[in-house]
PDB file of C-alpha atoms in Angstrom:
ATOM      1  CA  MET A 202     -44.197 -89.217 119.465  1.00  0.00           C
ATOM      2  CA  VAL A 203     -46.395 -87.621 122.125  1.00  0.00           C
ATOM      3  CA  VAL A 204     -46.055 -83.858 122.354  1.00  0.00           C
ATOM      4  CA  HIS A 205     -47.105 -82.389 125.673  1.00  0.00           C
ATOM      5  CA  PRO A 206     -48.856 -79.050 125.632  1.00  0.00           C
ATOM      6  CA  LEU A 207     -46.161 -77.749 127.898  1.00  0.00           C
ATOM      7  CA  ILE A 208     -43.502 -75.518 126.738  1.00  0.00           C
ATOM      8  CA  SER A 209     -43.180 -73.328 123.796  1.00  0.00           C
ATOM      9  CA  VAL A 210     -41.101 -70.595 125.328  1.00  0.00           C
ATOM     10  CA  ALA A 211     -41.917 -67.560 123.296  1.00  0.00           C
ATOM     11  CA  LEU A 212     -39.440 -65.379 124.996  1.00  0.00           C
ATOM     12  CA  CYS A 213     -40.250 -62.338 123.086  1.00  0.00           C
ATOM     13  CA  ASN A 214     -39.038 -58.842 123.611  1.00  0.00           C
ATOM     14  CA  ILE A 215     -42.367 -57.758 122.292  1.00  0.00           C
ATOM     15  CA  PHE A 216     -42.356 -54.497 124.194  1.00  0.00           C
ATOM     16  CA  ASN A 217     -46.084 -54.085 123.674  1.00  0.00           C
ATOM     17  CA  PHE A 218     -46.427 -56.286 120.623  1.00  0.00           C
ATOM     18  CA  LEU A 219     -49.068 -58.049 122.639  1.00  0.00           C
ATOM     19  CA  ALA A 220     -49.761 -55.270 125.083  1.00  0.00           C
ATOM     20  CA  GLY A 221     -49.898 -52.038 123.134  1.00  0.00           C
ATOM     21  CA  PHE A 222     -47.787 -51.109 120.143  1.00  0.00           C
ATOM     22  CA  LEU A 223     -45.528 -48.095 120.450  1.00  0.00           C
ATOM     23  CA  THR A 224     -43.494 -46.502 117.721  1.00  0.00           C
ATOM     24  CA  SER A 225     -40.831 -44.933 119.899  1.00  0.00           C
ATOM     25  CA  LEU A 226     -37.608 -46.810 120.484  1.00  0.00           C
ATOM     26  CA  PHE A 227     -37.294 -48.365 123.925  1.00  0.00           C
ATOM     27  CA  LEU A 228     -36.218 -45.718 126.442  1.00  0.00           C
ATOM     28  CA  GLY A 229     -35.430 -43.497 123.506  1.00  0.00           C
ATOM     29  CA  VAL A 230     -32.359 -45.548 122.755  1.00  0.00           C
ATOM     30  CA  GLN A 231     -31.582 -45.192 119.083  1.00  0.00           C
ATOM     31  CA  LEU A 232     -29.001 -47.313 117.368  1.00  0.00           C
ATOM     32  CA  GLU A 233     -26.812 -45.001 115.318  1.00  0.00           C
ATOM     33  CA  SER A 234     -24.872 -48.134 114.528  1.00  0.00           C
ATOM     34  CA  TYR A 235     -24.674 -51.319 116.478  1.00  0.00           C
ATOM     35  CA  GLU A 236     -21.337 -50.082 117.763  1.00  0.00           C
ATOM     36  CA  SER A 237     -22.787 -47.203 119.734  1.00  0.00           C
ATOM     37  CA  CYS A 238     -25.988 -45.978 121.319  1.00  0.00           C
ATOM     38  CA  ARG A 239     -27.354 -42.486 121.655  1.00  0.00           C
ATOM     39  CA  VAL A 240     -29.991 -41.723 124.245  1.00  0.00           C
ATOM     40  CA  LYS A 241     -32.611 -39.138 123.381  1.00  0.00           C
ATOM     41  CA  LYS A 242     -35.805 -38.018 125.065  1.00  0.00           C
ATOM     42  CA  PHE A 243     -39.087 -39.373 123.875  1.00  0.00           C
ATOM     43  CA  SER A 244     -42.551 -38.094 124.491  1.00  0.00           C
ATOM     44  CA  GLN A 245     -44.722 -41.199 124.518  1.00  0.00           C
ATOM     45  CA  VAL A 246     -45.899 -42.798 127.717  1.00  0.00           C
ATOM     46  CA  ILE A 247     -44.879 -46.449 127.943  1.00  0.00           C
ATOM     47  CA  VAL A 248     -47.587 -48.777 129.204  1.00  0.00           C
ATOM     48  CA  ASN A 249     -47.255 -52.542 129.597  1.00  0.00           C
ATOM     49  CA  ASN A 250     -44.084 -52.917 127.587  1.00  0.00           C
ATOM     50  CA  THR A 251     -43.734 -56.660 127.775  1.00  0.00           C
ATOM     51  CA  ALA A 252     -41.446 -59.440 126.795  1.00  0.00           C
ATOM     52  CA  MET A 253     -43.390 -62.661 126.757  1.00  0.00           C
ATOM     53  CA  LEU A 254     -42.406 -66.164 127.734  1.00  0.00           C
ATOM     54  CA  ALA A 255     -45.226 -68.404 126.535  1.00  0.00           C
ATOM     55  CA  TRP A 256     -45.561 -72.093 127.127  1.00  0.00           C
ATOM     56  CA  CYS A 257     -47.913 -73.546 124.521  1.00  0.00           C
ATOM     57  CA  ALA A 258     -49.060 -76.906 123.263  1.00  0.00           C
ATOM     58  CA  ASN A 259     -48.096 -78.108 119.831  1.00  0.00           C
ATOM     59  CA  PRO A 260     -44.917 -78.229 117.772  1.00  0.00           C
ATOM     60  CA  LEU A 261     -44.795 -74.818 116.162  1.00  0.00           C
ATOM     61  CA  CYS A 262     -42.638 -75.566 113.161  1.00  0.00           C
ATOM     62  CA  SER A 263     -41.847 -78.593 111.080  1.00  0.00           C
ATOM     63  CA  VAL A 264     -39.349 -80.902 112.691  1.00  0.00           C
ATOM     64  CA  GLU A 265     -38.292 -84.222 111.244  1.00  0.00           C
ATOM     65  CA  PRO A 266     -40.016 -87.024 113.168  1.00  0.00           C
ATOM     66  CA  THR A 267     -37.767 -89.115 115.357  1.00  0.00           C
ATOM     67  CA  GLY A 268     -39.942 -92.213 115.190  1.00  0.00           C
ATOM     68  CA  SER A 269     -39.875 -92.337 118.981  1.00  0.00           C
ATOM     69  CA  LYS A 270     -42.977 -92.448 121.167  1.00  0.00           C
ATOM     70  CA  GLU A 271     -41.240 -90.739 124.055  1.00  0.00           C
ATOM     71  CA  GLU A 272     -42.705 -87.665 125.637  1.00  0.00           C
ATOM     72  CA  GLN A 273     -41.487 -84.447 124.116  1.00  0.00           C
ATOM     73  CA  LEU A 274     -41.933 -80.779 124.915  1.00  0.00           C
ATOM     74  CA  SER A 275     -41.194 -77.758 122.781  1.00  0.00           C
ATOM     75  CA  LEU A 276     -39.794 -74.331 123.477  1.00  0.00           C
ATOM     76  CA  ILE A 277     -39.797 -71.070 121.555  1.00  0.00           C
ATOM     77  CA  SER A 278     -37.549 -68.137 122.374  1.00  0.00           C
ATOM     78  CA  TRP A 279     -38.195 -65.058 120.263  1.00  0.00           C
ATOM     79  CA  ASN A 280     -37.564 -61.334 120.355  1.00  0.00           C
ATOM     80  CA  ILE A 281     -40.655 -59.973 118.603  1.00  0.00           C
ATOM     81  CA  ASP A 282     -39.578 -56.322 118.171  1.00  0.00           C
ATOM     82  CA  GLY A 283     -42.968 -54.906 119.094  1.00  0.00           C
ATOM     83  CA  LEU A 284     -41.752 -51.312 119.029  1.00  0.00           C
ATOM     84  CA  ASP A 285     -41.548 -51.472 115.256  1.00  0.00           C
ATOM     85  CA  GLY A 286     -44.755 -49.759 114.202  1.00  0.00           C
ATOM     86  CA  ASP A 287     -44.693 -51.007 110.609  1.00  0.00           C
ATOM     87  CA  GLU A 288     -47.345 -53.528 109.540  1.00  0.00           C
ATOM     88  CA  GLN A 289     -48.187 -54.471 113.097  1.00  0.00           C
ATOM     89  CA  PRO A 290     -51.480 -56.305 112.444  1.00  0.00           C
ATOM     90  CA  GLU A 291     -49.996 -58.667 109.860  1.00  0.00           C
ATOM     91  CA  ARG A 292     -46.894 -59.272 111.946  1.00  0.00           C
ATOM     92  CA  ALA A 293     -49.090 -59.949 114.969  1.00  0.00           C
ATOM     93  CA  ARG A 294     -51.156 -62.470 113.012  1.00  0.00           C
ATOM     94  CA  SER A 295     -47.958 -64.179 111.943  1.00  0.00           C
ATOM     95  CA  LEU A 296     -46.799 -64.358 115.547  1.00  0.00           C
ATOM     96  CA  CYS A 297     -50.104 -65.868 116.623  1.00  0.00           C
ATOM     97  CA  SER A 298     -49.853 -68.508 113.908  1.00  0.00           C
ATOM     98  CA  TYR A 299     -46.858 -69.852 115.825  1.00  0.00           C
ATOM     99  CA  LEU A 300     -48.461 -69.503 119.246  1.00  0.00           C
ATOM    100  CA  THR A 301     -51.262 -71.870 118.365  1.00  0.00           C
ATOM    101  CA  ASP A 302     -52.474 -72.447 121.906  1.00  0.00           C
ATOM    102  CA  VAL A 303     -52.443 -68.806 122.933  1.00  0.00           C
ATOM    103  CA  CYS A 304     -55.609 -66.902 122.081  1.00  0.00           C
ATOM    104  CA  VAL A 305     -55.513 -63.184 121.354  1.00  0.00           C
ATOM    105  CA  SER A 306     -58.183 -60.515 121.333  1.00  0.00           C
ATOM    106  CA  ARG A 307     -58.033 -56.997 120.005  1.00  0.00           C
ATOM    107  CA  CYS A 308     -58.435 -53.886 122.130  1.00  0.00           C
ATOM    108  CA  VAL A 309     -57.279 -50.294 122.032  1.00  0.00           C
ATOM    109  CA  SER A 310     -54.475 -48.822 124.095  1.00  0.00           C
ATOM    110  CA  HIS A 311     -51.989 -46.364 122.616  1.00  0.00           C
ATOM    111  CA  GLY A 312     -52.812 -47.480 119.099  1.00  0.00           C
ATOM    112  CA  VAL A 313     -53.221 -51.052 117.934  1.00  0.00           C
ATOM    113  CA  CYS A 314     -53.166 -53.436 120.888  1.00  0.00           C
ATOM    114  CA  LEU A 315     -53.394 -57.190 121.009  1.00  0.00           C
ATOM    115  CA  MET A 316     -53.888 -58.669 124.441  1.00  0.00           C
ATOM    116  CA  VAL A 317     -53.141 -62.257 125.252  1.00  0.00           C
ATOM    117  CA  CYS A 318     -56.258 -64.094 126.349  1.00  0.00           C
ATOM    118  CA  VAL A 319     -55.319 -65.663 129.674  1.00  0.00           C
ATOM    119  CA  SER A 320     -58.372 -67.897 130.050  1.00  0.00           C
ATOM    120  CA  ARG A 321     -56.126 -70.871 129.348  1.00  0.00           C
ATOM    121  CA  CYS A 322     -52.902 -69.369 130.665  1.00  0.00           C
ATOM    122  CA  VAL A 323     -51.475 -67.862 133.803  1.00  0.00           C
ATOM    123  CA  SER A 324     -49.054 -65.039 133.142  1.00  0.00           C
ATOM    124  CA  PRO A 325     -46.597 -63.936 135.839  1.00  0.00           C
ATOM    125  CA  PRO A 326     -45.193 -60.542 134.772  1.00  0.00           C
ATOM    126  CA  GLY A 327     -41.671 -59.269 135.268  1.00  0.00           C
ATOM    127  CA  GLY A 328     -42.918 -55.860 136.402  1.00  0.00           C
ATOM    128  CA  GLN A 329     -45.837 -53.460 136.453  1.00  0.00           C
ATOM    129  CA  ASP A 330     -44.605 -50.292 134.771  1.00  0.00           C
ATOM    130  CA  GLY A 331     -42.399 -49.415 131.844  1.00  0.00           C
ATOM    131  CA  TYR A 332     -40.447 -52.304 130.372  1.00  0.00           C
ATOM    132  CA  PHE A 333     -40.980 -55.758 131.800  1.00  0.00           C
ATOM    133  CA  THR A 334     -40.974 -59.397 130.798  1.00  0.00           C
ATOM    134  CA  MET A 335     -43.798 -61.904 131.083  1.00  0.00           C
ATOM    135  CA  MET A 336     -44.391 -65.641 130.976  1.00  0.00           C
ATOM    136  CA  LEU A 337     -47.485 -67.403 129.693  1.00  0.00           C
ATOM    137  CA  LEU A 338     -47.978 -70.793 131.307  1.00  0.00           C
ATOM    138  CA  LYS A 339     -50.673 -73.120 130.027  1.00  0.00           C
ATOM    139  CA  LYS A 340     -52.942 -73.983 132.937  1.00  0.00           C
ATOM    140  CA  SER A 341     -53.833 -77.452 131.702  1.00  0.00           C
ATOM    141  CA  ARG A 342     -50.212 -78.581 131.852  1.00  0.00           C
ATOM    142  CA  LEU A 343     -48.404 -76.261 134.270  1.00  0.00           C
ATOM    143  CA  ARG A 344     -49.284 -75.025 137.723  1.00  0.00           C
ATOM    144  CA  LEU A 345     -47.658 -71.779 138.789  1.00  0.00           C
ATOM    145  CA  LEU A 346     -46.330 -72.140 142.316  1.00  0.00           C
ATOM    146  CA  ASP A 347     -44.494 -68.863 142.752  1.00  0.00           C
ATOM    147  CA  HIS A 348     -42.575 -66.221 140.869  1.00  0.00           C
ATOM    148  CA  HIS A 349     -40.194 -63.404 141.694  1.00  0.00           C
ATOM    149  CA  ILE A 350     -38.113 -60.731 140.013  1.00  0.00           C
ATOM    150  CA  LEU A 351     -34.384 -60.201 140.367  1.00  0.00           C
ATOM    151  CA  ASN A 352     -33.637 -56.604 139.419  1.00  0.00           C
ATOM    152  CA  PHE A 353     -30.388 -55.792 137.666  1.00  0.00           C
ATOM    153  CA  SER A 354     -29.516 -52.874 139.914  1.00  0.00           C
ATOM    154  CA  LYS A 355     -27.001 -51.285 137.539  1.00  0.00           C
ATOM    155  CA  SER A 356     -29.113 -51.596 134.398  1.00  0.00           C
ATOM    156  CA  ARG A 357     -29.888 -48.335 132.622  1.00  0.00           C
ATOM    157  CA  MET A 358     -32.554 -50.034 130.508  1.00  0.00           C
ATOM    158  CA  MET A 359     -34.887 -51.388 133.211  1.00  0.00           C
ATOM    159  CA  ARG A 360     -33.700 -54.972 132.673  1.00  0.00           C
ATOM    160  CA  ASN A 361     -34.295 -57.777 135.178  1.00  0.00           C
ATOM    161  CA  LEU A 362     -34.628 -61.530 135.567  1.00  0.00           C
ATOM    162  CA  LEU A 363     -38.063 -63.106 135.903  1.00  0.00           C
ATOM    163  CA  VAL A 364     -38.090 -66.480 137.669  1.00  0.00           C
ATOM    164  CA  ALA A 365     -41.140 -68.750 137.899  1.00  0.00           C
ATOM    165  CA  GLN A 366     -41.487 -71.928 139.913  1.00  0.00           C
ATOM    166  CA  VAL A 367     -43.956 -74.279 138.236  1.00  0.00           C
ATOM    167  CA  GLU A 368     -45.157 -77.840 138.685  1.00  0.00           C
ATOM    168  CA  PHE A 369     -45.409 -80.328 135.849  1.00  0.00           C
ATOM    169  CA  GLU A 370     -46.554 -83.893 136.506  1.00  0.00           C
ATOM    170  CA  GLY A 371     -45.673 -83.550 140.168  1.00  0.00           C
ATOM    171  CA  GLN A 372     -42.176 -82.227 139.455  1.00  0.00           C
ATOM    172  CA  LYS A 373     -40.995 -78.674 140.070  1.00  0.00           C
ATOM    173  CA  LEU A 374     -39.341 -76.752 137.239  1.00  0.00           C
ATOM    174  CA  SER A 375     -37.633 -73.368 137.394  1.00  0.00           C
ATOM    175  CA  LEU A 376     -38.216 -71.132 134.369  1.00  0.00           C
ATOM    176  CA  MET A 377     -36.270 -67.934 133.741  1.00  0.00           C
ATOM    177  CA  THR A 378     -36.355 -65.164 131.171  1.00  0.00           C
ATOM    178  CA  SER A 379     -34.644 -61.828 130.659  1.00  0.00           C
ATOM    179  CA  HIS A 380     -33.567 -59.264 128.109  1.00  0.00           C
ATOM    180  CA  PHE A 381     -29.954 -58.276 128.718  1.00  0.00           C
ATOM    181  CA  GLU A 382     -28.509 -54.808 128.274  1.00  0.00           C
ATOM    182  CA  SER A 383     -28.308 -53.761 124.630  1.00  0.00           C
ATOM    183  CA  CYS A 384     -25.494 -52.255 122.570  1.00  0.00           C
ATOM    184  CA  LYS A 385     -21.769 -52.935 122.375  1.00  0.00           C
ATOM    185  CA  VAL A 386     -20.850 -50.146 124.800  1.00  0.00           C
ATOM    186  CA  ASN A 387     -22.775 -51.920 127.573  1.00  0.00           C
ATOM    187  CA  SER A 388     -20.647 -55.043 127.486  1.00  0.00           C
ATOM    188  CA  ALA A 389     -19.598 -54.848 131.140  1.00  0.00           C
ATOM    189  CA  GLU A 390     -23.191 -54.621 132.388  1.00  0.00           C
ATOM    190  CA  ARG A 391     -24.305 -57.382 130.046  1.00  0.00           C
ATOM    191  CA  MET A 392     -21.599 -59.710 131.395  1.00  0.00           C
ATOM    192  CA  ARG A 393     -22.601 -58.805 134.924  1.00  0.00           C
ATOM    193  CA  GLN A 394     -26.191 -59.788 134.092  1.00  0.00           C
ATOM    194  CA  LEU A 395     -24.986 -63.101 132.668  1.00  0.00           C
ATOM    195  CA  ARG A 396     -23.104 -63.821 135.903  1.00  0.00           C
ATOM    196  CA  LEU A 397     -26.239 -63.136 137.931  1.00  0.00           C
ATOM    197  CA  VAL A 398     -28.324 -65.453 135.750  1.00  0.00           C
ATOM    198  CA  MET A 399     -25.742 -68.237 135.911  1.00  0.00           C
ATOM    199  CA  LYS A 400     -25.613 -67.854 139.697  1.00  0.00           C
ATOM    200  CA  ALA A 401     -29.401 -68.070 139.907  1.00  0.00           C
ATOM    201  CA  MET A 402     -29.473 -71.186 137.721  1.00  0.00           C
ATOM    202  CA  SER A 403     -26.701 -72.875 139.685  1.00  0.00           C
ATOM    203  CA  GLN A 404     -28.264 -72.133 143.058  1.00  0.00           C
ATOM    204  CA  ALA A 405     -31.690 -73.538 142.184  1.00  0.00           C
ATOM    205  CA  PRO A 406     -32.573 -76.751 144.082  1.00  0.00           C
ATOM    206  CA  ASP A 407     -30.712 -79.750 142.684  1.00  0.00           C
ATOM    207  CA  ASP A 408     -33.904 -81.708 142.010  1.00  0.00           C
ATOM    208  CA  GLN A 409     -35.297 -79.016 139.694  1.00  0.00           C
ATOM    209  CA  THR A 410     -34.655 -78.650 135.988  1.00  0.00           C
ATOM    210  CA  VAL A 411     -33.860 -75.009 135.175  1.00  0.00           C
ATOM    211  CA  LEU A 412     -34.484 -73.408 131.771  1.00  0.00           C
ATOM    212  CA  PHE A 413     -33.478 -69.900 130.769  1.00  0.00           C
ATOM    213  CA  GLY A 414     -34.252 -68.309 127.423  1.00  0.00           C
ATOM    214  CA  GLY A 415     -34.004 -64.756 126.189  1.00  0.00           C
ATOM    215  CA  ASP A 416     -32.442 -62.073 124.060  1.00  0.00           C
ATOM    216  CA  THR A 417     -29.088 -61.865 125.824  1.00  0.00           C
ATOM    217  CA  ASN A 418     -27.399 -59.499 123.352  1.00  0.00           C
ATOM    218  CA  LEU A 419     -24.248 -61.476 124.177  1.00  0.00           C
ATOM    219  CA  ARG A 420     -21.185 -61.685 121.994  1.00  0.00           C
ATOM    220  CA  ASP A 421     -19.222 -64.931 122.079  1.00  0.00           C
ATOM    221  CA  HIS A 422     -16.154 -63.303 123.627  1.00  0.00           C
ATOM    222  CA  GLU A 423     -18.302 -62.004 126.496  1.00  0.00           C
ATOM    223  CA  VAL A 424     -19.571 -65.493 127.279  1.00  0.00           C
ATOM    224  CA  ALA A 425     -16.012 -66.820 127.116  1.00  0.00           C
ATOM    225  CA  ALA A 426     -14.869 -64.124 129.540  1.00  0.00           C
ATOM    226  CA  VAL A 427     -17.614 -64.937 132.047  1.00  0.00           C
ATOM    227  CA  GLY A 428     -17.749 -68.684 131.510  1.00  0.00           C
ATOM    228  CA  LEU A 429     -20.663 -71.030 132.137  1.00  0.00           C
ATOM    229  CA  PRO A 430     -20.912 -73.149 135.300  1.00  0.00           C
ATOM    230  CA  GLY A 431     -20.133 -76.799 134.779  1.00  0.00           C
ATOM    231  CA  ASN A 432     -23.756 -77.800 135.299  1.00  0.00           C
ATOM    232  CA  VAL A 433     -25.211 -75.305 132.773  1.00  0.00           C
ATOM    233  CA  VAL A 434     -25.226 -75.983 129.034  1.00  0.00           C
ATOM    234  CA  ASP A 435     -25.909 -73.818 126.014  1.00  0.00           C
ATOM    235  CA  LEU A 436     -28.598 -75.594 124.025  1.00  0.00           C
ATOM    236  CA  TRP A 437     -27.111 -74.667 120.654  1.00  0.00           C
ATOM    237  CA  GLU A 438     -23.706 -76.005 121.656  1.00  0.00           C
ATOM    238  CA  GLN A 439     -25.245 -79.130 123.187  1.00  0.00           C
ATOM    239  CA  LEU A 440     -26.917 -79.921 119.855  1.00  0.00           C
ATOM    240  CA  GLY A 441     -23.660 -79.735 117.921  1.00  0.00           C
ATOM    241  CA  GLU A 442     -23.665 -76.040 116.993  1.00  0.00           C
ATOM    242  CA  PRO A 443     -25.937 -76.340 113.942  1.00  0.00           C
ATOM    243  CA  GLU A 444     -24.855 -73.645 111.532  1.00  0.00           C
ATOM    244  CA  LYS A 445     -28.386 -73.004 110.275  1.00  0.00           C
ATOM    245  CA  CYS A 446     -29.399 -72.004 113.821  1.00  0.00           C
ATOM    246  CA  ARG A 447     -26.351 -69.896 114.683  1.00  0.00           C
ATOM    247  CA  TYR A 448     -27.545 -66.347 114.035  1.00  0.00           C
ATOM    248  CA  THR A 449     -30.813 -65.025 115.457  1.00  0.00           C
ATOM    249  CA  TRP A 450     -30.059 -61.382 114.575  1.00  0.00           C
ATOM    250  CA  ASP A 451     -28.969 -61.325 110.951  1.00  0.00           C
ATOM    251  CA  THR A 452     -29.124 -58.041 109.073  1.00  0.00           C
ATOM    252  CA  ARG A 453     -27.863 -59.752 105.920  1.00  0.00           C
ATOM    253  CA  ALA A 454     -31.018 -61.841 105.627  1.00  0.00           C
ATOM    254  CA  ASN A 455     -33.514 -59.835 107.708  1.00  0.00           C
ATOM    255  CA  THR A 456     -34.370 -56.480 106.152  1.00  0.00           C
ATOM    256  CA  ASN A 457     -36.981 -55.267 108.654  1.00  0.00           C
ATOM    257  CA  ASN A 458     -35.010 -52.331 110.005  1.00  0.00           C
ATOM    258  CA  GLU A 459     -33.166 -51.567 106.779  1.00  0.00           C
ATOM    259  CA  ILE A 460     -29.865 -51.465 108.648  1.00  0.00           C
ATOM    260  CA  LYS A 461     -27.115 -50.404 106.278  1.00  0.00           C
ATOM    261  CA  PHE A 462     -24.285 -52.280 107.980  1.00  0.00           C
ATOM    262  CA  LYS A 463     -24.524 -56.046 107.696  1.00  0.00           C
ATOM    263  CA  CYS A 464     -23.757 -58.280 110.647  1.00  0.00           C
ATOM    264  CA  GLN A 465     -24.775 -61.552 112.272  1.00  0.00           C
ATOM    265  CA  PHE A 466     -25.021 -62.304 115.999  1.00  0.00           C
ATOM    266  CA  ARG A 467     -26.297 -65.130 118.181  1.00  0.00           C
ATOM    267  CA  PHE A 468     -28.069 -62.807 120.571  1.00  0.00           C
ATOM    268  CA  ASP A 469     -30.916 -65.140 121.553  1.00  0.00           C
ATOM    269  CA  ARG A 470     -29.803 -68.086 123.672  1.00  0.00           C
ATOM    270  CA  VAL A 471     -31.300 -70.945 125.662  1.00  0.00           C
ATOM    271  CA  TYR A 472     -29.545 -72.399 128.707  1.00  0.00           C
ATOM    272  CA  LEU A 473     -30.358 -75.633 130.520  1.00  0.00           C
ATOM    273  CA  ARG A 474     -29.379 -76.886 133.944  1.00  0.00           C
ATOM    274  CA  ARG A 475     -30.383 -80.492 134.402  1.00  0.00           C
ATOM    275  CA  ALA A 476     -31.906 -81.792 137.607  1.00  0.00           C
ATOM    276  CA  SER A 477     -30.080 -84.417 139.650  1.00  0.00           C
ATOM    277  CA  GLY A 478     -31.313 -87.125 141.994  1.00  0.00           C
ATOM    278  CA  ASP A 479     -33.473 -90.240 141.825  1.00  0.00           C
ATOM    279  CA  GLY A 480     -36.873 -90.033 140.162  1.00  0.00           C
ATOM    280  CA  VAL A 481     -36.507 -86.422 138.990  1.00  0.00           C
ATOM    281  CA  LEU A 482     -37.762 -85.070 135.682  1.00  0.00           C
ATOM    282  CA  GLN A 483     -35.059 -84.804 133.038  1.00  0.00           C
ATOM    283  CA  LEU A 484     -35.177 -82.690 129.890  1.00  0.00           C
ATOM    284  CA  GLU A 485     -32.806 -83.749 127.138  1.00  0.00           C
ATOM    285  CA  PRO A 486     -32.333 -81.452 124.114  1.00  0.00           C
ATOM    286  CA  ARG A 487     -33.481 -83.113 120.883  1.00  0.00           C
ATOM    287  CA  SER A 488     -33.651 -80.491 118.157  1.00  0.00           C
ATOM    288  CA  MET A 489     -33.425 -76.804 117.313  1.00  0.00           C
ATOM    289  CA  ALA A 490     -34.664 -74.720 114.386  1.00  0.00           C
ATOM    290  CA  LEU A 491     -35.147 -71.052 113.559  1.00  0.00           C
ATOM    291  CA  ILE A 492     -38.637 -69.707 112.894  1.00  0.00           C
ATOM    292  CA  GLY A 493     -39.984 -66.491 111.411  1.00  0.00           C
ATOM    293  CA  LEU A 494     -37.795 -66.852 108.311  1.00  0.00           C
ATOM    294  CA  GLU A 495     -40.662 -66.297 105.900  1.00  0.00           C
ATOM    295  CA  LYS A 496     -41.258 -62.802 104.574  1.00  0.00           C
ATOM    296  CA  LEU A 497     -44.903 -61.794 104.953  1.00  0.00           C
ATOM    297  CA  ARG A 498     -47.139 -60.367 102.235  1.00  0.00           C
ATOM    298  CA  CYS A 499     -46.485 -56.882 103.584  1.00  0.00           C
ATOM    299  CA  GLY A 500     -42.806 -57.315 102.730  1.00  0.00           C
ATOM    300  CA  LEU A 501     -41.608 -57.594 106.335  1.00  0.00           C
ATOM    301  CA  PHE A 502     -40.641 -60.488 108.553  1.00  0.00           C
ATOM    302  CA  THR A 503     -42.506 -61.130 111.803  1.00  0.00           C
ATOM    303  CA  SER A 504     -39.590 -59.609 113.709  1.00  0.00           C
ATOM    304  CA  ASP A 505     -36.075 -58.352 113.161  1.00  0.00           C
ATOM    305  CA  HIS A 506     -34.973 -61.433 115.147  1.00  0.00           C
ATOM    306  CA  TRP A 507     -35.458 -65.044 114.185  1.00  0.00           C
ATOM    307  CA  GLY A 508     -37.148 -67.173 116.811  1.00  0.00           C
ATOM    308  CA  ILE A 509     -35.600 -70.303 118.315  1.00  0.00           C
ATOM    309  CA  TYR A 510     -37.723 -73.441 118.304  1.00  0.00           C
ATOM    310  CA  SER A 511     -36.348 -76.295 120.415  1.00  0.00           C
ATOM    311  CA  THR A 512     -37.630 -79.676 121.485  1.00  0.00           C
ATOM    312  CA  PHE A 513     -36.776 -81.769 124.542  1.00  0.00           C
ATOM    313  CA  SER A 514     -37.411 -85.357 125.461  1.00  0.00           C
ATOM    314  CA  VAL A 515     -39.002 -85.838 128.891  1.00  0.00           C
ATOM    315  CA  THR A 516     -37.775 -88.708 131.051  1.00  0.00           C
ATOM    316  CA  ARG A 517     -37.361 -89.611 134.709  1.00  0.00           C
ATOM    317  CA  THR A 518     -34.207 -90.989 136.247  1.00  0.00           C
TER     318      THR A 518
END
């Protein structure tokens, strides 16, 4: 099996995990319970709050070998919870152990700050100020052609959609990432954001494969109410709904935030729209696993979310 150093989508709501750790909750939003949100003022300046979409080289967790010599690429989608100020250095080291082809260096900016070394990556950001997302694209395998931001005009949490057009082996791919509106009370806005993303995926050129990954905060009934276009698939569903990969936010197993109420949600999701036409690049889902399940020496997990590790076979029609 040949693994291309292409895609390890580390879609991480790291909010400064790699760009400056902050201890305040994002926009001062404090979860009193996951059923409601209370907005309060906060006094810290937010700089370079980032969610990161990183495309790296090697398989980042153990996956049973298929015995096939086909090309394969891997993807990681992970909310890193960088606003949690506890044990940041050890959690950052754990994160970097997964992102094996992304180098980090240490600098100082509003406390502990780890910056992604971009000597081997190009990193289109989803904004310049406050909260924004970011992709890391490995230069040796991907060429960034263009990128743009679709703002969610009704978002109260500065959420948007980052879209990057890249070239891989002469074929264009469309990569998308976002962090949807949080909290149960924002269901209507979250569903509106899902509709916008599905529209963007569906309207991409037919000869391009489209991949979206992110912390959607979606509940299953919200997805059912919106519906997915016929040409877009949920990776987890496509792979047979593996139970061990169902919940990416699991307060029964993950004790990072010491949340008293126990619940499980499949907040983090990966969507695929296949390309069509002769000679186009096709990505076929092969496997999925959760990462970050190991408790660190400090007693915390890398994040309050589990990461999604997926692999795809690469073929041409």
